PDB file of C-alpha atoms and ligand atoms in Angstrom:
ATOM      1  CA  MET A 230     -13.806  -5.671  37.581  1.00 68.00           C
ATOM      2  CA  THR A 231     -12.600  -5.672  34.000  1.00 80.00           C
ATOM      3  CA  GLU A 232     -10.608  -8.794  33.157  1.00 93.00           C
ATOM      4  CA  PRO A 233      -7.161  -8.144  31.586  1.00 94.00           C
ATOM      5  CA  ALA A 234      -8.133  -9.669  28.220  1.00 95.00           C
ATOM      6  CA  GLN A 235     -11.210  -7.431  28.060  1.00 96.00           C
ATOM      7  CA  LYS A 236      -9.182  -4.355  28.863  1.00 97.00           C
ATOM      8  CA  LEU A 237      -6.635  -5.277  26.191  1.00 97.00           C
ATOM      9  CA  THR A 238      -9.152  -5.883  23.400  1.00 97.00           C
ATOM     10  CA  LYS A 239     -10.957  -2.684  24.367  1.00 98.00           C
ATOM     11  CA  ALA A 240      -7.675  -0.770  24.008  1.00 98.00           C
ATOM     12  CA  MET A 241      -6.985  -2.482  20.657  1.00 98.00           C
ATOM     13  CA  LEU A 242     -10.389  -1.514  19.287  1.00 98.00           C
ATOM     14  CA  PHE A 243     -10.096   2.034  20.643  1.00 98.00           C
ATOM     15  CA  ALA A 244      -6.653   2.527  19.027  1.00 98.00           C
ATOM     16  CA  ALA A 245      -7.664   0.844  15.746  1.00 98.00           C
ATOM     17  CA  LYS A 246     -10.606   3.241  15.381  1.00 98.00           C
ATOM     18  CA  LYS A 247      -8.594   6.326  16.346  1.00 98.00           C
ATOM     19  CA  HIS A 248      -5.775   5.503  13.903  1.00 98.00           C
ATOM     20  CA  THR A 249      -8.038   4.216  11.071  1.00 97.00           C
ATOM     21  CA  ASP A 250      -6.811   6.684   8.451  1.00 95.00           C
ATOM     22  CA  GLN A 251      -3.130   6.638   9.440  1.00 94.00           C
ATOM     23  CA  ARG A 252      -0.418   4.658   7.635  1.00 95.00           C
ATOM     24  CA  ARG A 253       3.248   4.004   8.431  1.00 94.00           C
ATOM     25  CA  LYS A 254       5.859   6.001   6.500  1.00 92.00           C
ATOM     26  CA  GLY A 255       7.477   2.905   4.931  1.00 93.00           C
ATOM     27  CA  GLU A 256       7.350   1.845   1.285  1.00 91.00           C
ATOM     28  CA  ARG A 257       4.552  -0.610   2.067  1.00 90.00           C
ATOM     29  CA  ALA A 258       2.509   2.050   3.890  1.00 90.00           C
ATOM     30  CA  GLU A 259       1.451  -0.502   6.505  1.00 94.00           C
ATOM     31  CA  PRO A 260      -1.656   0.209   8.572  1.00 96.00           C
ATOM     32  CA  TYR A 261      -0.557   2.219  11.622  1.00 97.00           C
ATOM     33  CA  VAL A 262      -2.142  -0.335  13.937  1.00 97.00           C
ATOM     34  CA  ASN A 263       0.607  -2.827  12.963  1.00 97.00           C
ATOM     35  CA  HIS A 264       3.064  -0.603  14.842  1.00 98.00           C
ATOM     36  CA  LEU A 265       0.825  -0.411  17.915  1.00 98.00           C
ATOM     37  CA  VAL A 266       0.349  -4.182  18.093  1.00 98.00           C
ATOM     38  CA  GLU A 267       4.099  -4.697  17.669  1.00 98.00           C
ATOM     39  CA  VAL A 268       4.865  -2.304  20.549  1.00 98.00           C
ATOM     40  CA  ALA A 269       2.314  -4.043  22.780  1.00 98.00           C
ATOM     41  CA  ASP A 270       3.704  -7.468  21.841  1.00 98.00           C
ATOM     42  CA  LEU A 271       7.274  -6.391  22.653  1.00 98.00           C
ATOM     43  CA  LEU A 272       6.119  -5.115  26.045  1.00 98.00           C
ATOM     44  CA  ALA A 273       4.095  -8.246  26.800  1.00 98.00           C
ATOM     45  CA  SER A 274       6.821 -10.675  25.787  1.00 98.00           C
ATOM     46  CA  HIS A 275       9.566  -8.883  27.730  1.00 98.00           C
ATOM     47  CA  THR A 276       7.499  -8.616  30.945  1.00 98.00           C
ATOM     48  CA  ASP A 277       5.766 -12.047  30.789  1.00 97.00           C
ATOM     49  CA  GLY A 278       2.474 -10.228  30.215  1.00 95.00           C
ATOM     50  CA  LYS A 279       2.259  -9.356  33.907  1.00 95.00           C
ATOM     51  CA  ASN A 280       1.358  -5.666  33.641  1.00 97.00           C
ATOM     52  CA  ILE A 281      -1.864  -5.171  31.713  1.00 98.00           C
ATOM     53  CA  ASN A 282      -1.752  -1.376  32.092  1.00 98.00           C
ATOM     54  CA  LEU A 283       1.701  -1.295  30.505  1.00 98.00           C
ATOM     55  CA  ILE A 284       0.518  -3.354  27.516  1.00 98.00           C
ATOM     56  CA  CYS A 285      -2.602  -1.186  27.096  1.00 98.00           C
ATOM     57  CA  ALA A 286      -0.455   1.958  27.275  1.00 98.00           C
ATOM     58  CA  GLY A 287       1.702   0.416  24.526  1.00 98.00           C
ATOM     59  CA  ILE A 288      -1.351  -0.012  22.308  1.00 98.00           C
ATOM     60  CA  LEU A 289      -2.505   3.528  23.078  1.00 98.00           C
ATOM     61  CA  HIS A 290       0.885   5.298  23.159  1.00 98.00           C
ATOM     62  CA  ASP A 291       0.334   7.417  20.033  1.00 98.00           C
ATOM     63  CA  THR A 292      -3.355   8.287  20.526  1.00 98.00           C
ATOM     64  CA  ILE A 293      -2.851  11.681  22.205  1.00 97.00           C
ATOM     65  CA  GLU A 294       0.001  12.712  19.903  1.00 96.00           C
ATOM     66  CA  ASP A 295      -1.397  11.540  16.573  1.00 95.00           C
ATOM     67  CA  THR A 296      -5.183  11.373  16.872  1.00 97.00           C
ATOM     68  CA  GLY A 297      -6.107  14.267  19.145  1.00 93.00           C
ATOM     69  CA  THR A 298      -7.399  11.942  21.874  1.00 98.00           C
ATOM     70  CA  LYS A 299      -7.624  13.753  25.193  1.00 98.00           C
ATOM     71  CA  TYR A 300      -5.958  12.594  28.410  1.00 98.00           C
ATOM     72  CA  GLU A 301      -9.355  12.730  30.138  1.00 98.00           C
ATOM     73  CA  GLU A 302     -10.870  10.329  27.613  1.00 98.00           C
ATOM     74  CA  LEU A 303      -8.083   7.789  28.199  1.00 98.00           C
ATOM     75  CA  LYS A 304      -8.463   8.202  31.963  1.00 98.00           C
ATOM     76  CA  LYS A 305     -12.206   7.603  31.781  1.00 98.00           C
ATOM     77  CA  GLU A 306     -11.898   4.531  29.524  1.00 98.00           C
ATOM     78  CA  PHE A 307      -8.694   2.915  30.839  1.00 98.00           C
ATOM     79  CA  GLY A 308      -7.911   4.498  34.213  1.00 98.00           C
ATOM     80  CA  GLU A 309      -5.387   7.026  35.470  1.00 98.00           C
ATOM     81  CA  ASN A 310      -2.331   4.760  35.330  1.00 98.00           C
ATOM     82  CA  VAL A 311      -2.716   3.972  31.612  1.00 98.00           C
ATOM     83  CA  ALA A 312      -3.534   7.619  30.808  1.00 98.00           C
ATOM     84  CA  ASP A 313      -0.461   8.811  32.733  1.00 98.00           C
ATOM     85  CA  ILE A 314       1.911   6.454  30.894  1.00 98.00           C
ATOM     86  CA  VAL A 315       0.528   7.553  27.504  1.00 98.00           C
ATOM     87  CA  LYS A 316       0.834  11.205  28.507  1.00 98.00           C
ATOM     88  CA  GLU A 317       4.480  10.643  29.473  1.00 97.00           C
ATOM     89  CA  CYS A 318       5.102   9.244  25.992  1.00 97.00           C
ATOM     90  CA  THR A 319       3.490  12.224  24.236  1.00 97.00           C
ATOM     91  CA  ASP A 320       5.524  15.021  22.652  1.00 95.00           C
ATOM     92  CA  ASP A 321       4.394  18.629  22.975  1.00 93.00           C
ATOM     93  CA  LYS A 322       3.298  19.265  19.404  1.00 91.00           C
ATOM     94  CA  SER A 323       3.323  23.041  19.874  1.00 93.00           C
ATOM     95  CA  LEU A 324       7.142  22.843  19.796  1.00 96.00           C
ATOM     96  CA  PRO A 325       9.241  22.628  16.597  1.00 96.00           C
ATOM     97  CA  LYS A 326      10.183  19.077  15.569  1.00 95.00           C
ATOM     98  CA  ALA A 327      13.909  19.445  16.318  1.00 96.00           C
ATOM     99  CA  GLU A 328      13.142  20.685  19.825  1.00 97.00           C
ATOM    100  CA  ARG A 329      10.692  17.819  20.439  1.00 97.00           C
ATOM    101  CA  LYS A 330      13.382  15.348  19.395  1.00 96.00           C
ATOM    102  CA  ARG A 331      15.968  17.000  21.632  1.00 97.00           C
ATOM    103  CA  LEU A 332      13.581  16.912  24.585  1.00 97.00           C
ATOM    104  CA  GLN A 333      12.943  13.184  24.121  1.00 97.00           C
ATOM    105  CA  ILE A 334      16.654  12.588  24.776  1.00 97.00           C
ATOM    106  CA  VAL A 335      16.843  15.045  27.692  1.00 97.00           C
ATOM    107  CA  ASN A 336      13.651  13.839  29.394  1.00 97.00           C
ATOM    108  CA  ALA A 337      14.019  10.057  28.907  1.00 98.00           C
ATOM    109  CA  PRO A 338      16.000   9.399  32.133  1.00 98.00           C
ATOM    110  CA  HIS A 339      13.314  11.148  34.233  1.00 98.00           C
ATOM    111  CA  LYS A 340      10.359   9.098  32.964  1.00 98.00           C
ATOM    112  CA  SER A 341       8.601   6.335  34.929  1.00 98.00           C
ATOM    113  CA  ASP A 342       9.800   2.768  34.409  1.00 98.00           C
ATOM    114  CA  GLU A 343       6.638   2.023  32.395  1.00 98.00           C
ATOM    115  CA  ALA A 344       7.132   5.012  30.094  1.00 98.00           C
ATOM    116  CA  LYS A 345      10.785   4.021  29.580  1.00 98.00           C
ATOM    117  CA  MET A 346       9.691   0.528  28.496  1.00 98.00           C
ATOM    118  CA  VAL A 347       7.081   1.925  26.081  1.00 98.00           C
ATOM    119  CA  LYS A 348       9.697   4.262  24.623  1.00 98.00           C
ATOM    120  CA  MET A 349      12.185   1.422  24.101  1.00 98.00           C
ATOM    121  CA  ALA A 350       9.532  -0.779  22.453  1.00 98.00           C
ATOM    122  CA  ASP A 351       8.481   2.161  20.250  1.00 98.00           C
ATOM    123  CA  LYS A 352      12.051   2.739  19.062  1.00 98.00           C
ATOM    124  CA  ILE A 353      12.610  -1.001  18.417  1.00 98.00           C
ATOM    125  CA  SER A 354       9.479  -1.059  16.242  1.00 98.00           C
ATOM    126  CA  ASN A 355      10.519   2.099  14.392  1.00 98.00           C
ATOM    127  CA  LEU A 356      14.018   0.771  13.637  1.00 97.00           C
ATOM    128  CA  ARG A 357      12.538  -2.527  12.424  1.00 97.00           C
ATOM    129  CA  SER A 358      10.215  -0.567  10.127  1.00 96.00           C
ATOM    130  CA  ILE A 359      13.122   1.386   8.633  1.00 95.00           C
ATOM    131  CA  LEU A 360      15.000  -1.885   8.068  1.00 95.00           C
ATOM    132  CA  ASP A 361      12.098  -3.894   6.643  1.00 94.00           C
ATOM    133  CA  SER A 362      10.061  -1.224   4.843  1.00 93.00           C
ATOM    134  CA  PRO A 363      12.180   1.918   4.531  1.00 94.00           C
ATOM    135  CA  PRO A 364      10.478   5.238   3.784  1.00 95.00           C
ATOM    136  CA  PRO A 365      11.104   5.722   0.027  1.00 94.00           C
ATOM    137  CA  ASP A 366      12.393   9.273   0.403  1.00 94.00           C
ATOM    138  CA  TRP A 367      14.931   8.523   3.171  1.00 94.00           C
ATOM    139  CA  ASP A 368      18.583   8.352   2.136  1.00 93.00           C
ATOM    140  CA  LEU A 369      21.275   6.614   4.198  1.00 91.00           C
ATOM    141  CA  ALA A 370      22.160   9.791   6.114  1.00 91.00           C
ATOM    142  CA  ARG A 371      18.567  10.228   7.238  1.00 93.00           C
ATOM    143  CA  LYS A 372      18.342   6.602   8.346  1.00 93.00           C
ATOM    144  CA  GLN A 373      21.629   6.918  10.214  1.00 92.00           C
ATOM    145  CA  GLN A 374      20.366  10.084  11.882  1.00 93.00           C
ATOM    146  CA  TYR A 375      17.174   8.351  13.020  1.00 95.00           C
ATOM    147  CA  PHE A 376      19.053   5.293  14.309  1.00 95.00           C
ATOM    148  CA  ASP A 377      21.458   7.459  16.307  1.00 94.00           C
ATOM    149  CA  TRP A 378      18.702   9.639  17.726  1.00 97.00           C
ATOM    150  CA  ALA A 379      16.705   6.541  18.743  1.00 97.00           C
ATOM    151  CA  LYS A 380      19.813   5.112  20.427  1.00 97.00           C
ATOM    152  CA  ASN A 381      20.274   8.337  22.395  1.00 97.00           C
ATOM    153  CA  VAL A 382      16.671   8.146  23.632  1.00 98.00           C
ATOM    154  CA  VAL A 383      17.026   4.443  24.541  1.00 98.00           C
ATOM    155  CA  ASP A 384      20.326   5.110  26.351  1.00 98.00           C
ATOM    156  CA  GLY A 385      18.289   7.348  28.686  1.00 98.00           C
ATOM    157  CA  CYS A 386      15.792   4.535  29.291  1.00 98.00           C
ATOM    158  CA  ARG A 387      18.278   1.818  30.284  1.00 98.00           C
ATOM    159  CA  GLY A 388      18.141  -0.004  33.614  1.00 98.00           C
ATOM    160  CA  VAL A 389      14.466  -0.988  33.702  1.00 98.00           C
ATOM    161  CA  ASN A 390      14.231  -3.925  31.261  1.00 98.00           C
ATOM    162  CA  ALA A 391      17.275  -5.847  30.040  1.00 98.00           C
ATOM    163  CA  GLY A 392      15.321  -7.791  27.399  1.00 98.00           C
ATOM    164  CA  LEU A 393      14.093  -4.661  25.647  1.00 98.00           C
ATOM    165  CA  GLU A 394      17.588  -3.160  25.783  1.00 98.00           C
ATOM    166  CA  THR A 395      19.093  -6.246  24.156  1.00 98.00           C
ATOM    167  CA  GLU A 396      16.343  -6.298  21.524  1.00 98.00           C
ATOM    168  CA  PHE A 397      17.040  -2.646  20.722  1.00 98.00           C
ATOM    169  CA  ASP A 398      20.808  -3.203  20.538  1.00 97.00           C
ATOM    170  CA  ASN A 399      20.355  -6.195  18.207  1.00 97.00           C
ATOM    171  CA  THR A 400      18.049  -4.196  15.942  1.00 97.00           C
ATOM    172  CA  TYR A 401      20.528  -1.322  15.901  1.00 96.00           C
ATOM    173  CA  LYS A 402      23.276  -3.787  14.933  1.00 94.00           C
ATOM    174  CA  ARG A 403      21.132  -5.074  12.067  1.00 93.00           C
ATOM    175  CA  GLY A 404      21.132  -1.479  10.766  1.00 91.00           C
ATOM    176  CA  VAL A 405      24.891  -1.308  11.024  1.00 86.00           C
ATOM    177  CA  LYS A 406      25.131  -4.563   9.050  1.00 87.00           C
ATOM    178  CA  SER A 407      22.586  -3.856   6.322  1.00 82.00           C
ATOM    179  CA  PHE A 408      23.236  -0.172   5.778  1.00 78.00           C
ATOM    180  CA  GLY A 409      26.899  -0.036   6.702  1.00 75.00           C
ATOM    181  CA  MET A 410      26.032   2.502   9.344  1.00 70.00           C
ATOM    182  CA  LYS A 411      28.583   3.843  11.723  1.00 67.00           C
ATOM    183  CA  VAL A 412      28.083   2.905  15.370  1.00 63.00           C
ATOM    184  CA  ALA A 413      27.210   5.973  17.428  1.00 58.00           C
TER     185      ALA A 413
HETATM  186 ZN1   ZN B 675       4.895   4.930  18.193  1.00 62.64          ZN
END
């Protein structure tokens, strides 16, 4: 049997390699893996590290969407449960961006508890990135739009992890404070 720590470091290495050439959109163009580790850390700290598959899915959540990794590859390397959570967190890239964003809001309430937690952690990390290293070409309206969309997605994920909800709400409030955003 694979020990949890082994499974986690294997997922970290797998994701680091897959995302090697990808950077975050912020002014510091952070390595993409920073985002993945942050998502995994949020999940681990708000669930007392009890669910290794959830934490691995957090590390791997963007591999299908952004690196062309196949579901079957994740299933073979990390098992069906991890692969299923990642798949649930993957947008259908054949659809236009606006439609993909709309579907995230519509579909959020129907996701598994694990996928809801990954989605909340993902949005927390993305809001923190906008606050701490904003994309240089984003004006206030675009930031506000992203914050409000993220809040709509998270509102559909509520009820499975109070700690992640509170963390999201506090991060959203930081945006209201620093940017003078309107509360949705
Ligand atoms: Zn992400």
